[in-house]
Short mmCIF file of C-alpha atoms and ligand atoms in Angstrom, two decimals:
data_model
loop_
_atom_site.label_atom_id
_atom_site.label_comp_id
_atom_site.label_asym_id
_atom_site.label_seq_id
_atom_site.Cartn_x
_atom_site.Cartn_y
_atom_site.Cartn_z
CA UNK R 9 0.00 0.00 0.00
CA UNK R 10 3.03 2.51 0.92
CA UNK R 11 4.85 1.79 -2.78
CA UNK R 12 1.14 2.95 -4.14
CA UNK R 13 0.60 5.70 -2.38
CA UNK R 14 4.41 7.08 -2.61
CA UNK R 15 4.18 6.22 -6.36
CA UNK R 16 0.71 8.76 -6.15
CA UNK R 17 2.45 11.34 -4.45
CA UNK R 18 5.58 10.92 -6.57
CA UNK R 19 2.93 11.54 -9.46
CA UNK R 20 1.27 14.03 -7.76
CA UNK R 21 4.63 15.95 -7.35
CA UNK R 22 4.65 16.35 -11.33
CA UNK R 23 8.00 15.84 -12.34
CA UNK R 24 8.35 19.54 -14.09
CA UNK R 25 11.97 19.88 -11.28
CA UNK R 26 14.66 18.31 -12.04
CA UNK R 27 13.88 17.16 -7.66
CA UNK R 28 10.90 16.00 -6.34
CA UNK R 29 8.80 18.02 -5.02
CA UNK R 30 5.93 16.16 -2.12
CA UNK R 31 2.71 18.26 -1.03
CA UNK R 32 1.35 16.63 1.79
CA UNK R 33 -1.90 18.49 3.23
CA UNK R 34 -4.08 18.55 6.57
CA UNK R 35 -7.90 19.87 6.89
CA UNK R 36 -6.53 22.63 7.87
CA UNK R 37 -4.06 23.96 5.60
CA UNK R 38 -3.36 27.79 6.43
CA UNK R 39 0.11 26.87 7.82
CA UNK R 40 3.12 24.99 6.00
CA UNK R 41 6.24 23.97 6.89
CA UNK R 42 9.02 23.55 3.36
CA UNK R 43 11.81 21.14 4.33
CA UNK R 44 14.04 20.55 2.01
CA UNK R 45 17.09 17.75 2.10
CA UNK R 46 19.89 17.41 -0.09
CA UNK R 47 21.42 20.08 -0.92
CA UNK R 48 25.06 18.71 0.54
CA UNK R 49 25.30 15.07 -1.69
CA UNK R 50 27.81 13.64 1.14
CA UNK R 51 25.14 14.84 3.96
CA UNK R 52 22.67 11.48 3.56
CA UNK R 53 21.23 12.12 7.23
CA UNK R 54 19.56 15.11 5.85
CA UNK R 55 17.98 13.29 2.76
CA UNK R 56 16.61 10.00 4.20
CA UNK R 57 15.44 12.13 6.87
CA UNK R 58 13.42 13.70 4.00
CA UNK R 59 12.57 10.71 2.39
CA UNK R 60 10.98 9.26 5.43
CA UNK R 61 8.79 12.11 6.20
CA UNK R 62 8.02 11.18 2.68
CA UNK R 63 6.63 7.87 3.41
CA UNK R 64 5.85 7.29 7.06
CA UNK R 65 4.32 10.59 7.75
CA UNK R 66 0.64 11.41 7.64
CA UNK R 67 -0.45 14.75 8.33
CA UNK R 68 -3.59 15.25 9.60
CA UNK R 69 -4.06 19.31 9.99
CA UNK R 70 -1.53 21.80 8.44
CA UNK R 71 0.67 21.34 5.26
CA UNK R 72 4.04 20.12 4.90
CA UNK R 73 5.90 20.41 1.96
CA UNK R 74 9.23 17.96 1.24
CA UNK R 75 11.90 18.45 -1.54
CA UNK R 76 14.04 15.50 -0.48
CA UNK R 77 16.62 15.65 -3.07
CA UNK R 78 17.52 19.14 -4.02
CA UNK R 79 20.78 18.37 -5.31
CA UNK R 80 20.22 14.73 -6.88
CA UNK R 81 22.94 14.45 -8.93
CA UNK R 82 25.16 15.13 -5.69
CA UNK R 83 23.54 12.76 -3.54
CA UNK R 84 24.40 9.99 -6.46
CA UNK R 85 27.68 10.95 -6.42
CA UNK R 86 27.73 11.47 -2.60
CA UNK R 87 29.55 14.55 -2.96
CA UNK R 88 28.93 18.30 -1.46
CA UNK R 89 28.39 19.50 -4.98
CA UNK R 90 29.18 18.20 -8.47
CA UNK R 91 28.66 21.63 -9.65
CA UNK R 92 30.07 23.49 -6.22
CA UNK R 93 28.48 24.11 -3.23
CA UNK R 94 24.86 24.89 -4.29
CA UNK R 95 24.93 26.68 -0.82
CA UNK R 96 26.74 29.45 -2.10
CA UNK R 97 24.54 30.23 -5.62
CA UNK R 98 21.63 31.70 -3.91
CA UNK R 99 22.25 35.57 -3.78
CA UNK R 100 23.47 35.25 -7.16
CA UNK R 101 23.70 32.35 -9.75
CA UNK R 102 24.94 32.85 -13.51
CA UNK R 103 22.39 31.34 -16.35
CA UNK R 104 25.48 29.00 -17.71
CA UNK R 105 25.55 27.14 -13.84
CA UNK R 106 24.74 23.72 -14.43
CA UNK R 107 22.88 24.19 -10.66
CA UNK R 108 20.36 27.53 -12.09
CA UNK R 109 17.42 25.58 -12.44
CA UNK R 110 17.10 23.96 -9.69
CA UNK R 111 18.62 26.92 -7.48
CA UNK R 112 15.43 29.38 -9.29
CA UNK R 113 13.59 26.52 -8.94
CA UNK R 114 13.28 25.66 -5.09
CA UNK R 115 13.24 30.09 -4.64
CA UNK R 116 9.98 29.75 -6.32
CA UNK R 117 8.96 27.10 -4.01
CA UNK R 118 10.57 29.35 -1.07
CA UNK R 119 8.29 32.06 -2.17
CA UNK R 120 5.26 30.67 -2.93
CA UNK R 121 3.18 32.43 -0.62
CA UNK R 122 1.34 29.71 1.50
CA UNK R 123 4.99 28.90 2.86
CA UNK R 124 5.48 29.93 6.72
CA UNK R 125 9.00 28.40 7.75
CA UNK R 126 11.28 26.68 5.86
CA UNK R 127 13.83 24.24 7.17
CA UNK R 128 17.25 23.07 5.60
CA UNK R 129 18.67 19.82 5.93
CA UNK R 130 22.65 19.18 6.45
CA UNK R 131 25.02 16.82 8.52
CA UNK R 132 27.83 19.09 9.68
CA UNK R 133 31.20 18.86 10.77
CA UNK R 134 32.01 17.99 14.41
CA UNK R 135 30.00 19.19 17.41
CA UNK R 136 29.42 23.12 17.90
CA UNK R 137 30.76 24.43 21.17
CA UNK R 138 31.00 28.17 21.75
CA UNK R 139 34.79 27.51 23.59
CA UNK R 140 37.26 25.66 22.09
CA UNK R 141 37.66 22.06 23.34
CA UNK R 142 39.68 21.21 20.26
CA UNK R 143 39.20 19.67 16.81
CA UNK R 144 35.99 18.22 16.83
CA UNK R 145 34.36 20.18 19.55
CA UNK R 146 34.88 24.05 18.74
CA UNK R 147 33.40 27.13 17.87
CA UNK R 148 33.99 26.40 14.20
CA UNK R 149 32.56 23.21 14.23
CA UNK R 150 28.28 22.87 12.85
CA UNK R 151 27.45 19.49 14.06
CA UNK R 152 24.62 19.04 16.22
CA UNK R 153 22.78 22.82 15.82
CA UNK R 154 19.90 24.69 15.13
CA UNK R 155 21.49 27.69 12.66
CA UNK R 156 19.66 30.96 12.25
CA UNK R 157 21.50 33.87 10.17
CA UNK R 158 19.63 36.34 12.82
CA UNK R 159 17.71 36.01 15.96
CA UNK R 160 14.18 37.54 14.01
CA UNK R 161 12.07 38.08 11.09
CA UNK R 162 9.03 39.99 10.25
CA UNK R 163 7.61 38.68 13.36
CA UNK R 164 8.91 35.63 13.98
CA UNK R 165 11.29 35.00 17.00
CA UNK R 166 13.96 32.83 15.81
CA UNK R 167 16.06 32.73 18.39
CA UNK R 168 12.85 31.15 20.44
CA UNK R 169 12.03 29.16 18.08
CA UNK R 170 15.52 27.62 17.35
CA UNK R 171 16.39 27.37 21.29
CA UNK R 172 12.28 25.31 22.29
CA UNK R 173 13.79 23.03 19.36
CA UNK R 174 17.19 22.27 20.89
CA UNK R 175 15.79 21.72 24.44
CA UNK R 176 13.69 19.30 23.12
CA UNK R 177 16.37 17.44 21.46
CA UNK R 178 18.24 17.65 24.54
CA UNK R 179 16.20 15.83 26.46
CA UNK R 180 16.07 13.09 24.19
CA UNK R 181 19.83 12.11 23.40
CA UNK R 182 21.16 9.11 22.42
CA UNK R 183 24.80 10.18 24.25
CA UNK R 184 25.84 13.17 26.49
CA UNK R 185 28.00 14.55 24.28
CA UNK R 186 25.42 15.09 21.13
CA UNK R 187 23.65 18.39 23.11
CA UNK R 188 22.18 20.26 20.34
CA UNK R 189 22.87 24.46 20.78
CA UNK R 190 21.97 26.92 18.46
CA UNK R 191 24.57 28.68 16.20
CA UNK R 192 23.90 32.47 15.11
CA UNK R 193 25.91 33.06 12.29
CA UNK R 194 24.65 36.65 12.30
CA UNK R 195 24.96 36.71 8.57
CA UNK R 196 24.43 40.32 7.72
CA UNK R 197 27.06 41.09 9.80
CA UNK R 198 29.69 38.32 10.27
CA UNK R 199 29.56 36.40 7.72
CA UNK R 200 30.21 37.13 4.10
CA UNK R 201 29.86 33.70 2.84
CA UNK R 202 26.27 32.38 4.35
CA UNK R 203 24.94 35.56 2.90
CA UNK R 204 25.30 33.42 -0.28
CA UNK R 205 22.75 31.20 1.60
CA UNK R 206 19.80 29.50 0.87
CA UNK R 207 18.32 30.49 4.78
CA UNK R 208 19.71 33.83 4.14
CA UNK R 209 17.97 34.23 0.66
CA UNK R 210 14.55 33.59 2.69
CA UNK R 211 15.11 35.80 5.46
CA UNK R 212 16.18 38.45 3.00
CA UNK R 213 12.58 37.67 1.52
CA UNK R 214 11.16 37.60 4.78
CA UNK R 215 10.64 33.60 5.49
CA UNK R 216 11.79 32.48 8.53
CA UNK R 217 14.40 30.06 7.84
CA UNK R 218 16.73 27.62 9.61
CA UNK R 219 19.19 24.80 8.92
CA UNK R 220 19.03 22.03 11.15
CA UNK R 221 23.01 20.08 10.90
CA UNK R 222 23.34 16.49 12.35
CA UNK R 223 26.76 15.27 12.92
CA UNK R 224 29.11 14.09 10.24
CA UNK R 225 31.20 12.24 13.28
CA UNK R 226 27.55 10.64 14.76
CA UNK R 227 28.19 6.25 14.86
CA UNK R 228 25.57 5.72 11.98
CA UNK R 229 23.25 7.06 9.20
CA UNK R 230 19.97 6.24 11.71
CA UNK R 231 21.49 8.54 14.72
CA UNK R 232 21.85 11.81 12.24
CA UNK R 233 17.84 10.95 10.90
CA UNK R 234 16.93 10.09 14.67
CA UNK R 235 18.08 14.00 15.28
CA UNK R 236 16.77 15.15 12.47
CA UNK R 237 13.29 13.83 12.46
CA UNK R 238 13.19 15.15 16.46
CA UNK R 239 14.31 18.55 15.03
CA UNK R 240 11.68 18.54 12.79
CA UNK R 241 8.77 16.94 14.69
CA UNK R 242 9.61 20.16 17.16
CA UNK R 243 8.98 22.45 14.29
CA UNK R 244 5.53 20.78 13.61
CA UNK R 245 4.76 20.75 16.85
CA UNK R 246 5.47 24.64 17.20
CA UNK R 247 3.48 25.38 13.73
CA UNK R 248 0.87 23.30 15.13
CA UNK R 249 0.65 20.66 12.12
CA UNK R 250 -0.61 17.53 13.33
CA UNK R 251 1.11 14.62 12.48
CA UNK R 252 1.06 10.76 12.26
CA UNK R 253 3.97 8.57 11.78
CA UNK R 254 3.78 4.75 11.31
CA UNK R 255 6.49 4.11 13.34
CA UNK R 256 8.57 4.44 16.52
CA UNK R 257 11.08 7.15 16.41
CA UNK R 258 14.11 4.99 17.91
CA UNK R 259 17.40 3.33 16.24
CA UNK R 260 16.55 0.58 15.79
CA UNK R 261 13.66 1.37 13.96
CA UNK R 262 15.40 3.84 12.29
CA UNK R 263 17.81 1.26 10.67
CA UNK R 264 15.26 -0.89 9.73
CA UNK R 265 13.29 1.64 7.89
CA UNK R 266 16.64 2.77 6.48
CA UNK R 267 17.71 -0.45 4.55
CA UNK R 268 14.58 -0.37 3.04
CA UNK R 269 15.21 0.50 -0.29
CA UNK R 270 11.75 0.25 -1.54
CA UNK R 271 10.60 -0.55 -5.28
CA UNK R 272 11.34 0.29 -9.14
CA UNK R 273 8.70 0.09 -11.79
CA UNK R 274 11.16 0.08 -14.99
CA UNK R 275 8.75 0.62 -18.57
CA UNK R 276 5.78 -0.23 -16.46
CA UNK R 277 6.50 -3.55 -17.52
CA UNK R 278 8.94 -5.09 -14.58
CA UNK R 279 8.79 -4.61 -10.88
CA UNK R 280 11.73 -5.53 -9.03
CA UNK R 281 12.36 -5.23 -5.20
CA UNK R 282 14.87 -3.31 -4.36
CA UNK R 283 15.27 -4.73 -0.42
CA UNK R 284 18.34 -7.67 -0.51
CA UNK R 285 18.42 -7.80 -4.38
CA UNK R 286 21.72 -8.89 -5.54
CA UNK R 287 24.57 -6.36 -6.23
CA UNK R 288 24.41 -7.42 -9.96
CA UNK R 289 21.63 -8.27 -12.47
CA UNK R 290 22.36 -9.83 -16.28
CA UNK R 291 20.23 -9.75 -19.22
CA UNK R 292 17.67 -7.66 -17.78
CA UNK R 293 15.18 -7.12 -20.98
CA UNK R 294 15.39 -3.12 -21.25
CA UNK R 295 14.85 -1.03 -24.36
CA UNK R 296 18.06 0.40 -26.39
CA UNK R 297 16.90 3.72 -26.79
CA UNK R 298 14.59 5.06 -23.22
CA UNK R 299 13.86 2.95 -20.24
CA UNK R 300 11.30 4.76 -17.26
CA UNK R 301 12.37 4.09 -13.93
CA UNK R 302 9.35 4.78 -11.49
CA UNK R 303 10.66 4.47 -7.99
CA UNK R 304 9.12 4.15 -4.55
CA UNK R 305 12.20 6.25 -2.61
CA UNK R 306 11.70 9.77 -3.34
CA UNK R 307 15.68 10.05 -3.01
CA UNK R 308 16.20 6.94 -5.61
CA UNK R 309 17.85 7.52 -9.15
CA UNK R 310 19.85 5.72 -12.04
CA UNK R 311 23.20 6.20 -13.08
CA UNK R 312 23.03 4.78 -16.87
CA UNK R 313 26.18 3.64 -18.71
CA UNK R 314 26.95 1.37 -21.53
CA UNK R 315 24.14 -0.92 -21.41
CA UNK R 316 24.30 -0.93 -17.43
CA UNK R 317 21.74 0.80 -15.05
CA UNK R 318 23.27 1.82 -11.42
CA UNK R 319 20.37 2.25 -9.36
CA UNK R 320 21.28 4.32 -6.04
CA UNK R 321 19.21 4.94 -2.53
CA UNK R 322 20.26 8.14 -2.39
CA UNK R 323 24.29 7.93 -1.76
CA UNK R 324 23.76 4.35 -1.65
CA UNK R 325 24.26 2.28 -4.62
CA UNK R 326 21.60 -1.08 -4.71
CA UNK R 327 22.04 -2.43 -7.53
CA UNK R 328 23.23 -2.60 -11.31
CA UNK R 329 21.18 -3.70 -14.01
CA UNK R 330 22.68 -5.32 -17.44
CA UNK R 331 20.63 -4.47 -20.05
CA UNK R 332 19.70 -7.30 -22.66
CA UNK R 333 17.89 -5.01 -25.55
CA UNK R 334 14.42 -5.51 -26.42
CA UNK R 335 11.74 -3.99 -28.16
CA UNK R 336 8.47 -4.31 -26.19
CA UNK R 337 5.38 -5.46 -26.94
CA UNK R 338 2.70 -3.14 -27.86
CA UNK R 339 -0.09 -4.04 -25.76
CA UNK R 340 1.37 -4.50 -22.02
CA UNK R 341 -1.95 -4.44 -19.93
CA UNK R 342 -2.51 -8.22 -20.68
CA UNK R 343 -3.64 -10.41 -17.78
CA UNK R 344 -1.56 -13.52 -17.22
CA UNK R 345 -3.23 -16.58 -15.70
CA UNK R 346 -0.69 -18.56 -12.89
CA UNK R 347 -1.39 -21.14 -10.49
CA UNK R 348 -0.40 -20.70 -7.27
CA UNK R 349 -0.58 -23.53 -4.60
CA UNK R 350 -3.18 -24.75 -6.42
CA UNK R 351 -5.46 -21.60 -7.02
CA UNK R 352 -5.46 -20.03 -10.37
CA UNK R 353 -5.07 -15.94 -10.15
CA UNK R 354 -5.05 -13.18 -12.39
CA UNK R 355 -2.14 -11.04 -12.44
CA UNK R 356 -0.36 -7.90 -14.31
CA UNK R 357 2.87 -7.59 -15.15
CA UNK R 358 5.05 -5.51 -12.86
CA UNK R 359 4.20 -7.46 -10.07
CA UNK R 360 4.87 -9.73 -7.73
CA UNK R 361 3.32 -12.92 -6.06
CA UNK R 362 4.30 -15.17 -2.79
CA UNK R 363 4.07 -18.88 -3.70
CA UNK R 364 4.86 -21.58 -0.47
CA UNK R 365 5.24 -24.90 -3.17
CA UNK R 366 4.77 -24.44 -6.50
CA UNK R 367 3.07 -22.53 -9.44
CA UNK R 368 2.09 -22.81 -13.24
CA UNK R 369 1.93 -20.27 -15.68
CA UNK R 370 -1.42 -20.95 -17.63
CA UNK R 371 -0.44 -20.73 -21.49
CA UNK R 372 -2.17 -17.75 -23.12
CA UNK R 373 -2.11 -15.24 -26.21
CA UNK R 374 0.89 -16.98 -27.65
CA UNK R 375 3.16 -15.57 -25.40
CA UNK R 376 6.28 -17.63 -24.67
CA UNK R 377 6.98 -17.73 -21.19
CA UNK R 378 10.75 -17.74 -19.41
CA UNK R 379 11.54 -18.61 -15.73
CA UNK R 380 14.52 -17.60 -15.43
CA UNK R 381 16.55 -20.00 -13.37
CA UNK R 382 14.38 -23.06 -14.54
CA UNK R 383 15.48 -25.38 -17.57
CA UNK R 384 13.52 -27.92 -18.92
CA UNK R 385 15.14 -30.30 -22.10
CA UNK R 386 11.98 -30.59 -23.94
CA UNK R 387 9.99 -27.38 -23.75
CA UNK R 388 11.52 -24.32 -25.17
CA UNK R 389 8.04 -22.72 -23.49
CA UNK R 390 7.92 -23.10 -20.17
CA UNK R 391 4.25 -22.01 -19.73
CA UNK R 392 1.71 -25.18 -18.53
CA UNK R 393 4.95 -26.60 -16.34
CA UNK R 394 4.27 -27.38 -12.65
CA UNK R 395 7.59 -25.35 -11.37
CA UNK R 396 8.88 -26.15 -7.99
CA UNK R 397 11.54 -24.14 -5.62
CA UNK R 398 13.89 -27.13 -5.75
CA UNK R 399 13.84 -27.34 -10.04
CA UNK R 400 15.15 -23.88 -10.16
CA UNK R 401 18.91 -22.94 -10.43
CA UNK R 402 19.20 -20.76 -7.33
CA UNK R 403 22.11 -18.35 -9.09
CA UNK R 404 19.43 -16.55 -11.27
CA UNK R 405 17.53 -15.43 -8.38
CA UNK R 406 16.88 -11.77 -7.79
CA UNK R 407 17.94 -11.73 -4.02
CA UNK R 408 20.83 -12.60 -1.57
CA UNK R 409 18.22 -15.09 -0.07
CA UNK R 410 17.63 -16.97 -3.50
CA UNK R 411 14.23 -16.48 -2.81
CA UNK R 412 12.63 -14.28 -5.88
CA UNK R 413 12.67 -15.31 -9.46
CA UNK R 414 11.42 -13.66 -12.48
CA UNK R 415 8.72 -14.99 -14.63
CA UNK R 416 9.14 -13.31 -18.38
CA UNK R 417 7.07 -13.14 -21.27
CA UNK R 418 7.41 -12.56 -24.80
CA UNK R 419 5.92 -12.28 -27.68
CA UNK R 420 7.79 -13.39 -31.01
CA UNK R 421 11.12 -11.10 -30.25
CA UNK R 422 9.03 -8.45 -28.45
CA UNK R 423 9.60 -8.65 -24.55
CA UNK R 424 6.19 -8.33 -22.61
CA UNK R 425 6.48 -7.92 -19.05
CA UNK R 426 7.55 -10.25 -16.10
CA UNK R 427 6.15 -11.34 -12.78
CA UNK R 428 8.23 -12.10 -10.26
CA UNK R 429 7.59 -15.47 -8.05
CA UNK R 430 8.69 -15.10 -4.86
CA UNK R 431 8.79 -17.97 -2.52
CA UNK R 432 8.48 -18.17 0.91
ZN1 ZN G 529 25.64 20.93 4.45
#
């Protein structure tokens, strides 16, 4: 139900940005909160932060708005910026930057006029002290803050707001020495370089804005999102948007919800699972010339290169995909007919079914059918065979657990569509 409903919003979000862009609403939608994640590719605690407000979060009254992946082709490459630090090309930014787009883009967004605060997603260096206590714990260090640029705007208190946020976090750390504090840069003043700033673009435009930084030297990717999901749960809470989550905020939940990768729908023909698929995939049947990947992670993307497809979790990559070229067939909404345990069931392609001892394809439309993994020396079709876990060769399945085969159908040297059989 999650991979639909992402895959709605994902439509929803209509992919005019080179990011995604997620609207989720309340009844009562007079207030909303913009976060946005990403803008740092090497700063993942920001942007699966993001993508789990995404997908676990409801929100019952207010609006919250999520661009999760601001700077995609940095997260990919898990690097601060491909093009330079996007951070810096937002009091001016020339037409020829690779990076205008999106940085006119997400002001637009900014602007829009239904947005109230905006918050800005990075894992920083170190932990912020205001003496020196050396390398990692210093003045100069971001880690583990609430930053303003000034203490108000318009009417909004900042320096309240930002200081109810880190007493809340403080009372809920995972180790003494992760206290949260809040950094004033005082921009406008003191610093030449932040005024260069996405924050300081809004408060120049009168948005309150903050960035909320994680640690870069936290123990693991689920501590910096268990920060910043209490950072921004505080901010709801403050805005008064009413939310629901569907699970408990903790590490170990955290990681869980972490290593799930999620879903791609590739030519809305395959469906493949992204959680414990193997690190390497051969003669996937793709199309030469375009392939659509539709995935469930809003922070997901392919890398595409000589007939291979990387697919990444945002910094993370799952997967790659070797391409055997096909040209598909031209009606792909066919219903296939398989047996499973003994009860026959109607299925589309793209999708997957759970199968405890053995299934048939039923023969139909003159489509051949391939399982791939399963040889038989008479047929060349493998439709109407009674196919059991033990008769298939366990190196063509799609996971680690050598659980998940694909089921592939063609017509004449048109590829169809494939269901994937996955036993339990
Ligand atoms: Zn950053």
């Amino acid at each position: 139900m999650r991979f639909f409903i992402t895959l709605f919003l994902l439509y929803l979000s209509l992919q005019a940005y080179d990011f995604n862009f997620i609207q989720k609403d309340g009844v009562d939608n007079n207030k909303t909160l913009l976060v946005i994640g990403g803008i740092h590719g090497n700063e993942p605690g920001g942007y699966f932060s993001a993508e789990i407000l995404a997908s676990h979060y409801k929100i019952k009254s207010g609006t919250l708005w999520i661009v999760p992946n601001l700077n995609a082709k940095s997260i990919q490459a898990d690097k601060r910026g491909v093009y330079g630090d996007m951070n810096r090309k937002f009091a001016n930014v020339s037409t020829n930057d690779p990076d205008y787009n999106i940085v006119s883009d997400i002001k637009s967004i900014m602007l829009d006029k239904k947005v109230n605060l905006i918050i800005n997603l990075h894992d920083g260096h170190g932990f912020y002290r205001n003496k020196y206590y050396g390398t990692i714990f210093n003045p100069s260090s971001w880690g583990q803050t609430c930053v303003i640029d000034q203490c108000d705007v318009k009417n909004t208190d900042m320096d309240q707001i930002a200081n109810a946020v880190k007493q809340n976090i403080n009372k809920n750390l995972i180790e003494e020495h992760h206290t949260f504090n809040v950094k004033n840069t005082n921009t406008k003043f003191d610093d030449e370089e932040m005024r260069h700033s996405l924050t300081y673009f809004a408060i120049t435009h009168n948005k309150p804005a903050f960035a909320i930084e994680t640690s870069k030297s936290l123990s693991s990717l689920s501590q910096k999102v268990f920060y910043q999901l209490n950072a921004i749960e505080e901010f709801m809470k403050i805005m008064n948007i009413e939310y629901e989550r569907d699970f408990e905020l903790n590490l170990e939940e955290l990681s869980k919800i972490i290593d799930d990768y999620g879903s791609v729908v590739i030519n809305n023909n395959i469906l493949l699972n992204l959680c414990d698929i193997k690190k390497s995939l051969s003669f996937i049947p793709l199309q030469s010339s375009y392939n659509d990947f539709v995935f469930s992670s809003s922070i997901a993307s392919v890398k595409t290169q000589n007939g291979s497809f990387e697919l990444y979790v945002g910094n993370k990559k799952i997967t790659t995909l070797h391409e055997e070229s096909f040209s598909l067939c031209k009606n792909l909404n066919e219903n296939v007919s398989i047996q499973v345990d003994g009860e026959v069931k109607k299925m589309k392609f793209a999708s997957e079914f759970f199968v405890n001892d053995d299934f048939t394809v039923v023969q139909s439309n003159d489509m051949r059918v391939n399982v791939i993994g399963f040889t038989d020396k008479i047929h060349k079709d493998e439709g109407n065979l009674n196919i059991r876990y033990k008769s298939l060769d366990k190196n063509y399945s799609i996971d680690n657990q050598k659980k998940r085969f694909r089921i592939e159908f063609y017509y004449k040297n048109s590829f169809c569509g494939m269901i994937v059989a996955n036993f339990r």
